[in-house]
């Protein structure tokens, strides 16, 4: 791809995943390689500029204004990362300026103080600072002055490109966090904004990451890398043209980013409104009309993977409200089903197969989250279960010959994941009582606030798996209840908002929801035949969501490949 083509299709490239960010990085890389603006044969070459800087430094040393530099090693061919235009030169920051200079200022002067959190990550962002007396900040902090370029040297600030040109300081001087490297140009012979482009470029950052020293979490970029890494120096006139062009393109990136953000916000608002109309439709005709509207605008509403999550939630909510499949007057009503369940539980208690539970509170009108179709009933979850109990507290291990244990991380997105399992001995006191049976539900009772309450259905082989104490097992009366329907209900928005959130307790950074509360939660119960129809419909729609997500991800991957290829081509031309 030629540079003209790049500029022509700038907007299009920005539409790729992370496209604007990639464009920003590309702009900086092109800038420091001499590929962003044309060279001018009339510019004073960088070699002459280097001589001027050298003489100026010698003069300052002679006058005692700066210390004499230590001898710097010459740049060898192996250190040169790419070829430069004819009138450019490879040099080092330590050769074209001062590294980490100190300020000589009267103690009574007011100065600026800049902590790490005020050093910007983005390009061309205004700097904020605190006002302090120079006497209070001159010791124990990094010194800088107007026109200096500062770089955060500690992780992760370095990787996040925290660096800036310092301007607008009180009395033109300041100090700040000790975690900075400072470059100071000599007598305006180097454009500091151009140096900033270099410090934010991918080449400099990526190479710097490989040079980090220190322990994990406290790694730093060595001064040697900052001061002596090969620096691509253009003529001064070209430095200014490059900075002007980068400013122009970064502004364009800002506009594209703002436009994309607005577009996405609008898409989310439209999607939310469309789904809300669907959920609040009070007649079958209105529901059909609103569903049709979503179908007609499907490509617009679901052109980004993040909106599909809301569609999934809407499907679950419609399912438990009785709006996803039509009712059938011939279905045995849920009230009759509940009577059957009650009699079956009484029989099991009489035979000693389950314990007799305390009666659950009567459901009052003000407890009910929403109205149900005819034939449905509100019921407490404890009435539908044979057993609701916590898992084992026995210490688990990696021994694969033992019994696999599901933990809280194994319950994800309404499913139980058979990966990253731990194991307990088959001889522990909790077994065989805590063996899972096919169709049992596992409920996440302790986790982060967002993940407490997530549930999945166990669809493995009975009597071969168990579960940890942070999970609760719900063993249902499977002859009368579809575990997949109950799973749909527990993972739906109404359950989260009305049954889980108000009852969550938080302690030591963990959220909790106990078994007693779980037994008291309200479930909208349809006839068994309708439960099965709902589960079939939910499965079908979720599969469509999966396919759509895969398709969107593939499209994004292809777009990413295209922009990556374009970037590679531009940088290697």
Coordinates of C-alpha atoms in Angstrom, one line a residue:
X1 CA 0.0 0.0 0.0
X2 CA 1.3 3.4 -0.9
X3 CA 1.1 6.4 1.4
X4 CA -1.4 8.1 -0.8
X5 CA -3.7 5.1 -0.7
X6 CA -3.3 5.0 3.1
X7 CA -4.5 8.6 3.5
X8 CA -7.3 8.0 1.0
X9 CA -8.6 5.0 3.0
X10 CA -7.9 6.4 6.4
X11 CA -11.5 6.4 7.5
X12 CA -12.0 2.8 6.2
X13 CA -8.9 1.5 8.1
X14 CA -10.2 3.1 11.3
X15 CA -13.3 0.9 11.2
X16 CA -11.2 -2.3 11.8
X17 CA -11.1 -3.7 15.3
X18 CA -8.9 -1.3 17.4
X19 CA -8.5 0.5 14.0
X20 CA -8.0 4.0 15.4
X21 CA -5.5 2.8 18.0
X22 CA -3.6 0.9 15.2
X23 CA -3.7 4.1 13.0
X24 CA -2.2 6.2 15.9
X25 CA 0.6 3.7 16.3
X26 CA 1.2 3.6 12.5
X27 CA 1.3 7.4 12.3
X28 CA 4.0 7.5 14.9
X29 CA 6.0 4.7 13.3
X30 CA 5.8 6.3 9.8
X31 CA 6.8 9.7 11.4
X32 CA 10.1 8.4 12.9
X33 CA 11.0 6.4 9.8
X34 CA 10.8 9.5 7.5
X35 CA 7.7 8.1 5.6
X36 CA 5.0 10.6 6.8
X37 CA 6.1 13.8 5.0
X38 CA 8.3 14.2 1.9
X39 CA 12.0 15.1 2.3
X40 CA 13.2 18.5 1.1
X41 CA 16.7 18.6 -0.5
X42 CA 17.0 22.2 0.7
X43 CA 16.8 21.3 4.4
X44 CA 20.0 21.5 6.3
X45 CA 21.0 17.8 6.8
X46 CA 20.9 16.2 10.2
X47 CA 24.7 15.7 10.0
X48 CA 25.1 19.5 10.1
X49 CA 22.6 19.7 12.9
X50 CA 24.6 17.2 14.9
X51 CA 27.7 19.3 14.5
X52 CA 25.9 22.4 15.8
X53 CA 24.6 20.5 18.8
X54 CA 28.1 19.1 19.5
X55 CA 29.7 22.6 19.4
X56 CA 26.9 24.0 21.6
X57 CA 27.4 21.3 24.2
X58 CA 31.2 21.9 24.2
X59 CA 30.5 25.6 24.8
X60 CA 28.2 24.9 27.7
X61 CA 30.7 22.5 29.3
X62 CA 33.5 25.1 28.9
X63 CA 31.3 27.7 30.6
X64 CA 30.6 25.3 33.5
X65 CA 26.8 25.2 32.7
X66 CA 26.6 21.5 32.1
X67 CA 28.8 18.5 33.0
X68 CA 30.9 16.8 30.3
X69 CA 29.2 13.7 28.9
X70 CA 30.7 10.3 29.5
X71 CA 32.0 8.8 26.2
X72 CA 29.1 7.1 24.4
X73 CA 29.7 4.0 22.3
X74 CA 29.2 4.4 18.6
X75 CA 26.1 2.9 17.1
X76 CA 26.9 -0.4 15.3
X77 CA 25.1 -1.8 12.3
X78 CA 23.3 -4.5 14.3
X79 CA 21.6 -1.9 16.4
X80 CA 20.1 -0.1 13.5
X81 CA 16.4 -1.2 13.2
X82 CA 15.6 0.3 9.8
X83 CA 16.9 2.4 6.9
X84 CA 16.6 6.2 7.2
X85 CA 16.2 8.8 4.4
X86 CA 19.4 10.3 3.0
X87 CA 19.6 13.5 5.0
X88 CA 18.7 11.9 8.3
X89 CA 21.2 10.5 10.9
X90 CA 21.2 7.8 13.6
X91 CA 22.2 9.3 16.9
X92 CA 21.3 9.0 20.6
X93 CA 19.3 11.3 22.9
X94 CA 22.4 11.7 25.2
X95 CA 24.3 13.1 22.2
X96 CA 21.7 15.7 21.2
X97 CA 20.6 17.0 24.6
X98 CA 20.8 16.7 28.4
X99 CA 19.6 13.6 30.2
X100 CA 18.0 14.0 33.7
X101 CA 19.3 17.5 34.3
X102 CA 18.9 19.4 37.6
X103 CA 17.4 22.8 38.0
X104 CA 19.1 25.7 39.8
X105 CA 16.2 27.7 41.2
X106 CA 15.8 30.0 44.2
X107 CA 14.0 28.2 47.1
X108 CA 11.4 30.9 47.5
X109 CA 10.1 30.5 43.9
X110 CA 6.8 28.9 43.1
X111 CA 7.1 25.9 40.9
X112 CA 4.9 23.1 39.4
X113 CA 4.7 19.5 40.7
X114 CA 3.6 16.6 38.5
X115 CA 2.9 13.2 40.1
X116 CA 2.7 10.1 37.9
X117 CA -1.1 10.2 37.6
X118 CA -0.9 13.6 35.8
X119 CA 1.5 12.3 33.1
X120 CA -0.7 11.7 30.0
X121 CA -0.8 8.5 28.0
X122 CA -2.2 9.9 24.9
X123 CA -0.5 12.1 22.4
X124 CA -0.9 15.9 22.6
X125 CA -2.8 15.9 25.8
X126 CA -2.8 19.0 28.0
X127 CA -0.7 18.7 31.2
X128 CA -2.1 19.4 34.6
X129 CA 0.1 20.1 37.7
X130 CA 0.0 21.0 41.3
X131 CA 1.6 24.3 42.6
X132 CA 4.3 24.0 45.3
X133 CA 7.2 26.0 46.6
X134 CA 10.5 25.0 45.0
X135 CA 12.1 24.5 48.4
X136 CA 9.5 21.7 49.2
X137 CA 10.1 19.7 46.0
X138 CA 13.7 20.3 45.0
X139 CA 15.0 17.2 46.9
X140 CA 13.9 13.7 46.4
X141 CA 12.1 14.3 43.1
X142 CA 12.8 14.4 39.4
X143 CA 13.6 17.9 38.0
X144 CA 12.3 19.3 34.7
X145 CA 11.6 22.6 32.9
X146 CA 9.4 23.9 30.1
X147 CA 10.4 22.2 26.8
X148 CA 11.7 19.0 28.5
X149 CA 10.4 15.6 27.4
X150 CA 9.6 13.2 30.2
X151 CA 9.1 9.4 30.0
X152 CA 7.6 7.1 32.7
X153 CA 10.2 4.4 33.3
X154 CA 8.3 2.0 35.6
X155 CA 5.8 -0.7 34.6
X156 CA 3.0 -0.6 33.6
X157 CA 3.3 3.2 33.0
X158 CA 6.0 2.7 30.4
X159 CA 4.0 0.2 28.4
X160 CA 1.0 2.6 28.6
X161 CA 3.1 5.3 26.9
X162 CA 3.0 7.8 29.7
X163 CA 5.3 10.5 28.3
X164 CA 4.8 14.1 27.4
X165 CA 6.5 17.4 26.5
X166 CA 6.4 19.7 29.5
X167 CA 4.9 23.2 29.0
X168 CA 3.2 25.9 31.1
X169 CA 5.1 25.3 34.4
X170 CA 5.1 28.0 37.1
X171 CA 8.3 30.0 36.5
X172 CA 9.0 27.5 33.8
X173 CA 10.4 24.9 36.3
X174 CA 9.0 21.9 38.1
X175 CA 9.6 18.6 39.8
X176 CA 7.7 15.3 40.0
X177 CA 7.6 11.6 40.4
X178 CA 11.0 9.9 40.7
X179 CA 9.8 7.4 38.1
X180 CA 10.7 9.6 35.1
X181 CA 13.5 9.9 32.6
X182 CA 14.0 13.5 31.3
X183 CA 15.4 14.7 28.0
X184 CA 16.2 18.4 27.6
X185 CA 17.0 19.9 24.1
X186 CA 19.9 22.3 23.8
X187 CA 19.0 25.9 22.6
X188 CA 16.0 24.8 20.5
X189 CA 18.2 22.7 18.2
X190 CA 15.8 19.7 18.5
X191 CA 12.0 19.9 18.4
X192 CA 10.8 18.3 21.7
X193 CA 7.5 17.2 20.1
X194 CA 9.4 15.1 17.6
X195 CA 11.3 13.4 20.4
X196 CA 7.9 12.6 22.0
X197 CA 6.8 10.9 18.8
X198 CA 9.8 8.7 19.1
X199 CA 9.2 7.9 22.8
X200 CA 5.6 6.9 22.0
X201 CA 6.5 4.8 18.9
X202 CA 5.9 1.0 18.9
X203 CA 9.5 0.4 18.0
X204 CA 10.8 2.2 21.1
X205 CA 8.2 0.8 23.5
X206 CA 8.5 -2.8 22.3
X207 CA 12.3 -2.8 22.4
X208 CA 12.1 -1.1 25.8
X209 CA 9.9 -3.9 27.2
X210 CA 12.7 -6.4 26.4
X211 CA 15.2 -4.2 28.3
X212 CA 13.2 -3.8 31.5
X213 CA 15.1 -4.6 34.7
X214 CA 14.0 -5.3 38.3
X215 CA 11.4 -7.6 39.9
X216 CA 7.9 -8.3 38.6
X217 CA 5.6 -5.4 39.2
X218 CA 8.5 -3.0 39.8
X219 CA 10.4 -3.3 36.5
X220 CA 12.0 -0.2 35.0
X221 CA 13.5 1.0 31.7
X222 CA 17.2 1.5 32.3
X223 CA 18.7 5.0 31.9
X224 CA 21.1 3.5 29.3
X225 CA 18.2 2.4 27.0
X226 CA 16.5 5.9 27.3
X227 CA 19.8 7.8 26.7
X228 CA 21.6 5.5 24.2
X229 CA 19.0 3.7 22.1
X230 CA 19.5 4.6 18.4
X231 CA 17.5 7.7 17.7
X232 CA 16.3 8.6 14.1
X233 CA 17.2 12.3 13.6
X234 CA 15.7 14.3 10.7
X235 CA 16.7 17.9 9.7
X236 CA 15.2 20.4 12.1
X237 CA 12.9 21.8 9.4
X238 CA 11.6 18.3 8.7
X239 CA 11.1 17.6 12.4
X240 CA 8.7 20.6 12.4
X241 CA 6.8 19.3 9.3
X242 CA 6.5 15.9 10.8
X243 CA 5.1 17.2 14.1
X244 CA 2.6 19.4 12.2
X245 CA 1.4 16.4 10.1
X246 CA 1.2 14.1 13.1
X247 CA -0.9 16.7 14.9
X248 CA -3.2 16.9 11.9
X249 CA -3.6 13.1 11.7
X250 CA -4.1 12.6 15.5
X251 CA -6.8 15.2 15.4
X252 CA -8.5 13.2 12.6
X253 CA -8.1 10.1 14.8
X254 CA -9.8 11.9 17.6
X255 CA -12.7 12.8 15.3
X256 CA -13.0 9.3 14.0
X257 CA -12.9 7.9 17.6
X258 CA -15.6 10.3 18.7
X259 CA -17.8 9.4 15.7
X260 CA -17.4 5.7 16.4
X261 CA -18.2 6.2 20.0
X262 CA -21.4 8.1 19.1
X263 CA -22.3 5.5 16.6
X264 CA -21.9 2.7 19.1
X265 CA -23.8 4.6 21.8
X266 CA -26.6 5.2 19.3
X267 CA -26.6 1.5 18.4
X268 CA -26.8 0.5 22.0
X269 CA -29.7 3.0 22.7
X270 CA -31.6 1.7 19.7
X271 CA -31.0 -1.9 20.8
X272 CA -32.0 -1.3 24.4
X273 CA -35.2 0.5 23.2
X274 CA -36.1 -2.3 20.8
X275 CA -35.6 -5.0 23.4
X276 CA -37.5 -3.0 26.0
X277 CA -40.5 -2.7 23.7
X278 CA -40.3 -6.5 23.2
X279 CA -40.2 -7.2 26.9
X280 CA -43.0 -4.8 27.8
X281 CA -45.4 -5.8 24.9
X282 CA -48.8 -6.3 26.5
X283 CA -50.5 -8.2 23.7
X284 CA -49.3 -11.0 21.3
X285 CA -49.9 -8.6 18.3
X286 CA -47.6 -5.9 19.8
X287 CA -45.0 -8.5 20.7
X288 CA -45.0 -9.9 17.1
X289 CA -44.8 -6.4 15.7
X290 CA -41.8 -5.5 17.9
X291 CA -40.1 -8.8 17.2
X292 CA -40.5 -8.1 13.5
X293 CA -38.9 -4.7 13.9
X294 CA -35.8 -6.3 15.5
X295 CA -35.7 -8.8 12.7
X296 CA -35.9 -6.1 10.0
X297 CA -33.0 -4.1 11.7
X298 CA -31.0 -7.1 12.8
X299 CA -27.8 -6.2 10.9
X300 CA -27.8 -2.7 12.3
X301 CA -28.6 -3.7 15.9
X302 CA -26.2 -6.7 16.0
X303 CA -23.2 -5.6 14.0
X304 CA -21.0 -5.6 17.1
X305 CA -20.5 -8.7 19.5
X306 CA -21.1 -6.6 22.6
X307 CA -24.8 -6.1 21.7
X308 CA -25.4 -9.9 21.4
X309 CA -25.0 -10.3 25.2
X310 CA -28.1 -8.1 25.6
X311 CA -30.0 -10.2 23.1
X312 CA -29.1 -13.3 25.0
X313 CA -30.5 -11.8 28.2
X314 CA -33.6 -10.7 26.4
X315 CA -34.2 -14.2 25.2
X316 CA -33.9 -15.6 28.7
X317 CA -36.2 -12.9 30.1
X318 CA -38.8 -13.5 27.4
X319 CA -38.6 -17.2 28.1
X320 CA -39.5 -16.9 31.8
X321 CA -42.2 -14.3 31.1
X322 CA -44.0 -16.8 28.9
X323 CA -43.5 -14.7 25.7
X324 CA -41.1 -16.9 23.8
X325 CA -43.4 -19.7 22.8
X326 CA -47.3 -19.8 22.6
X327 CA -49.3 -21.4 25.5
X328 CA -51.3 -24.5 24.9
X329 CA -54.7 -24.8 26.6
X330 CA -54.3 -28.6 26.6
X331 CA -51.1 -28.5 28.8
X332 CA -51.5 -29.7 32.4
X333 CA -51.5 -26.5 34.4
X334 CA -48.5 -25.7 36.7
X335 CA -50.9 -25.8 39.7
X336 CA -51.6 -29.5 39.1
X337 CA -47.9 -30.1 38.6
X338 CA -47.2 -28.5 42.0
X339 CA -49.7 -30.8 43.7
X340 CA -47.9 -33.8 42.1
X341 CA -44.5 -32.5 43.3
X342 CA -45.9 -32.0 46.8
X343 CA -47.2 -35.5 47.0
X344 CA -43.9 -37.0 45.6
X345 CA -41.9 -35.0 48.2
X346 CA -44.2 -36.3 51.0
X347 CA -43.6 -39.9 49.8
X348 CA -39.8 -39.4 49.7
X349 CA -39.8 -37.9 53.3
X350 CA -41.9 -40.8 54.5
X351 CA -39.5 -43.3 53.0
X352 CA -36.5 -41.5 54.5
X353 CA -35.0 -40.6 51.2
X354 CA -35.1 -36.8 51.8
X355 CA -35.3 -34.7 55.0
X356 CA -38.4 -32.9 55.9
X357 CA -37.9 -29.1 55.3
X358 CA -39.4 -26.2 57.2
X359 CA -42.4 -24.7 55.4
X360 CA -41.5 -21.9 53.0
X361 CA -43.2 -18.5 53.4
X362 CA -46.4 -17.9 51.5
X363 CA -46.0 -15.8 48.3
X364 CA -47.7 -12.5 48.6
X365 CA -48.9 -10.2 45.8
X366 CA -46.2 -7.6 46.5
X367 CA -43.5 -10.4 46.2
X368 CA -44.4 -11.1 42.5
X369 CA -42.0 -9.6 40.0
X370 CA -44.4 -9.7 37.0
X371 CA -47.7 -11.2 35.9
X372 CA -47.7 -14.7 34.4
X373 CA -49.7 -16.4 31.6
X374 CA -52.7 -18.5 32.5
X375 CA -51.5 -22.0 33.5
X376 CA -48.3 -20.8 35.1
X377 CA -47.6 -20.4 38.9
X378 CA -45.1 -18.5 41.0
X379 CA -43.3 -20.9 43.3
X380 CA -40.3 -20.9 45.7
X381 CA -37.3 -22.8 44.4
X382 CA -37.2 -24.9 47.6
X383 CA -40.6 -26.4 46.7
X384 CA -39.2 -27.8 43.4
X385 CA -36.0 -29.3 44.8
X386 CA -35.4 -32.6 46.6
X387 CA -32.2 -31.3 48.0
X388 CA -30.4 -27.9 48.1
X389 CA -27.0 -28.3 49.8
X390 CA -23.4 -26.9 49.9
X391 CA -20.4 -28.8 48.4
X392 CA -17.4 -30.3 50.0
X393 CA -14.8 -28.4 52.0
X394 CA -12.2 -31.1 51.6
X395 CA -8.8 -29.9 50.3
X396 CA -8.5 -30.8 46.6
X397 CA -5.3 -31.7 44.6
X398 CA -4.1 -32.4 41.1
X399 CA -4.3 -36.2 41.4
X400 CA -6.3 -37.2 38.3
X401 CA -7.1 -40.7 39.6
X402 CA -9.3 -39.2 42.3
X403 CA -12.9 -37.7 42.0
X404 CA -13.1 -34.5 39.9
X405 CA -14.4 -31.4 41.8
X406 CA -16.2 -28.5 40.2
X407 CA -15.3 -25.1 41.6
X408 CA -16.8 -21.6 41.2
X409 CA -14.7 -21.0 38.0
X410 CA -16.3 -24.0 36.4
X411 CA -19.7 -22.3 36.2
X412 CA -19.7 -20.0 33.2
X413 CA -22.4 -18.5 31.0
X414 CA -25.1 -20.9 32.2
X415 CA -23.0 -24.0 31.7
X416 CA -20.7 -26.2 33.7
X417 CA -17.2 -26.3 32.2
X418 CA -15.3 -29.6 32.4
X419 CA -11.8 -27.9 32.4
X420 CA -9.2 -26.9 35.0
X421 CA -10.6 -29.4 37.5
X422 CA -9.2 -30.3 40.9
X423 CA -9.7 -33.7 42.6
X424 CA -10.6 -35.2 46.0
X425 CA -10.2 -38.7 47.3
X426 CA -13.2 -41.1 46.8
X427 CA -12.9 -42.0 50.5
X428 CA -13.8 -38.5 51.9
X429 CA -16.8 -38.4 54.3
X430 CA -18.9 -36.3 51.9
X431 CA -19.1 -39.0 49.3
X432 CA -21.2 -40.6 48.0
X433 CA -23.7 -38.1 49.4
X434 CA -22.3 -35.2 47.4
X435 CA -21.9 -37.0 44.1
X436 CA -23.6 -35.1 41.3
X437 CA -26.5 -36.6 39.4
X438 CA -27.3 -35.9 35.8
X439 CA -29.6 -32.8 35.8
X440 CA -28.4 -31.3 39.0
X441 CA -27.8 -27.5 39.0
X442 CA -24.7 -25.9 40.5
X443 CA -25.3 -22.4 41.9
X444 CA -22.3 -20.0 42.5
X445 CA -22.9 -18.8 46.1
X446 CA -19.5 -17.1 46.7
X447 CA -17.6 -15.1 44.1
X448 CA -17.3 -11.6 42.8
X449 CA -20.5 -9.5 42.9
X450 CA -21.2 -10.0 39.1
X451 CA -20.7 -13.8 39.3
X452 CA -22.6 -14.7 42.4
X453 CA -25.8 -16.4 41.4
X454 CA -24.6 -17.8 38.1
X455 CA -25.8 -21.3 37.5
X456 CA -25.2 -24.3 35.2
X457 CA -26.8 -27.7 34.6
X458 CA -24.6 -30.8 35.2
X459 CA -24.9 -33.0 32.1
X460 CA -22.1 -35.4 32.9
X461 CA -22.3 -39.0 34.2
X462 CA -23.9 -39.5 37.6
X463 CA -21.9 -40.5 40.6
X464 CA -18.5 -39.5 39.2
X465 CA -18.2 -35.8 40.0
X466 CA -18.5 -33.7 43.1
X467 CA -18.4 -29.9 43.8
X468 CA -16.7 -27.5 46.2
X469 CA -18.3 -25.6 49.1
X470 CA -18.5 -22.3 47.3
X471 CA -21.2 -23.9 45.1
X472 CA -24.7 -25.1 46.0
X473 CA -26.3 -28.1 44.4
X474 CA -29.9 -28.0 43.5
X475 CA -31.4 -31.5 42.9
X476 CA -34.8 -31.1 41.3
X477 CA -37.8 -33.4 40.9
X478 CA -36.8 -34.2 37.4
X479 CA -40.0 -36.1 36.5
X480 CA -41.9 -32.8 36.9
X481 CA -39.3 -30.1 36.3
X482 CA -36.9 -29.3 33.4
X483 CA -33.5 -28.4 34.9
X484 CA -32.7 -26.4 31.8
X485 CA -35.8 -24.3 32.3
X486 CA -34.9 -23.6 35.9
X487 CA -31.3 -22.8 34.7
X488 CA -32.8 -20.3 32.3
X489 CA -34.9 -18.7 35.0
X490 CA -32.0 -18.4 37.5
X491 CA -29.7 -16.8 34.8
X492 CA -32.4 -14.3 33.6
X493 CA -32.5 -10.6 34.3
X494 CA -35.6 -10.7 36.6
X495 CA -33.9 -13.3 38.9
X496 CA -30.7 -11.3 39.1
X497 CA -32.5 -8.0 39.8
X498 CA -35.3 -9.1 42.1
X499 CA -34.1 -12.3 43.8
X500 CA -30.2 -12.1 43.9
X501 CA -29.1 -8.5 44.1
X502 CA -31.2 -7.4 47.0
X503 CA -30.0 -10.3 49.2
X504 CA -26.3 -10.4 48.4
X505 CA -24.0 -9.8 51.3
X506 CA -20.4 -8.7 50.8
X507 CA -17.4 -9.5 53.0
X508 CA -13.6 -9.3 52.4
X509 CA -14.1 -8.4 48.7
X510 CA -16.4 -11.5 48.1
X511 CA -20.1 -11.5 47.5
X512 CA -22.2 -14.2 49.2
X513 CA -25.7 -15.7 48.8
X514 CA -26.7 -18.5 51.1
X515 CA -28.7 -21.7 50.7
X516 CA -31.7 -20.4 52.8
X517 CA -32.1 -17.4 50.6
X518 CA -31.8 -19.6 47.5
X519 CA -34.7 -21.8 48.7
X520 CA -36.9 -18.7 49.1
X521 CA -36.3 -17.3 45.6
X522 CA -39.2 -17.1 43.3
X523 CA -39.5 -19.1 40.1
X524 CA -42.2 -18.6 37.4
X525 CA -43.3 -22.2 36.7
X526 CA -45.0 -23.1 33.4
X527 CA -46.6 -26.5 32.6
X528 CA -44.0 -29.2 32.1
X529 CA -44.8 -29.5 28.3
X530 CA -44.3 -25.7 27.9
X531 CA -41.0 -25.9 29.9
X532 CA -39.7 -28.3 27.3
X533 CA -40.9 -26.1 24.4
X534 CA -39.3 -23.1 26.0
X535 CA -36.0 -24.9 26.4
X536 CA -36.0 -26.0 22.8
X537 CA -36.7 -22.5 21.6
X538 CA -34.0 -21.0 23.9
X539 CA -31.4 -23.5 22.7
X540 CA -32.3 -22.7 19.0
X541 CA -32.0 -18.9 19.6
X542 CA -28.8 -19.2 21.6
X543 CA -27.3 -21.3 18.8
X544 CA -28.2 -18.4 16.4
X545 CA -26.5 -16.0 18.8
X546 CA -23.4 -18.3 18.8
X547 CA -23.3 -18.3 15.0
X548 CA -23.7 -14.6 14.8
X549 CA -20.9 -14.0 17.4
X550 CA -18.6 -16.4 15.4
X551 CA -19.4 -14.6 12.2
X552 CA -18.8 -11.2 13.7
X553 CA -15.5 -12.4 15.3
X554 CA -14.4 -13.8 11.9
X555 CA -15.3 -10.5 10.2
X556 CA -13.3 -8.6 12.8
X557 CA -10.4 -11.0 12.5
X558 CA -10.3 -10.6 8.7
X559 CA -10.4 -6.8 9.1
X560 CA -7.6 -7.0 11.5
X561 CA -5.5 -9.1 9.1
X562 CA -6.1 -6.5 6.4
X563 CA -5.0 -3.5 8.5
X564 CA -2.0 -5.5 9.8
X565 CA -1.0 -6.3 6.3
X566 CA -1.4 -2.7 5.2
X567 CA 0.7 -1.6 8.2
X568 CA 3.4 -4.1 7.4
X569 CA 3.5 -3.0 3.8
X570 CA 3.7 0.7 4.7
X571 CA 6.6 0.2 7.1
X572 CA 8.6 -2.0 4.8
X573 CA 8.3 -0.1 1.6

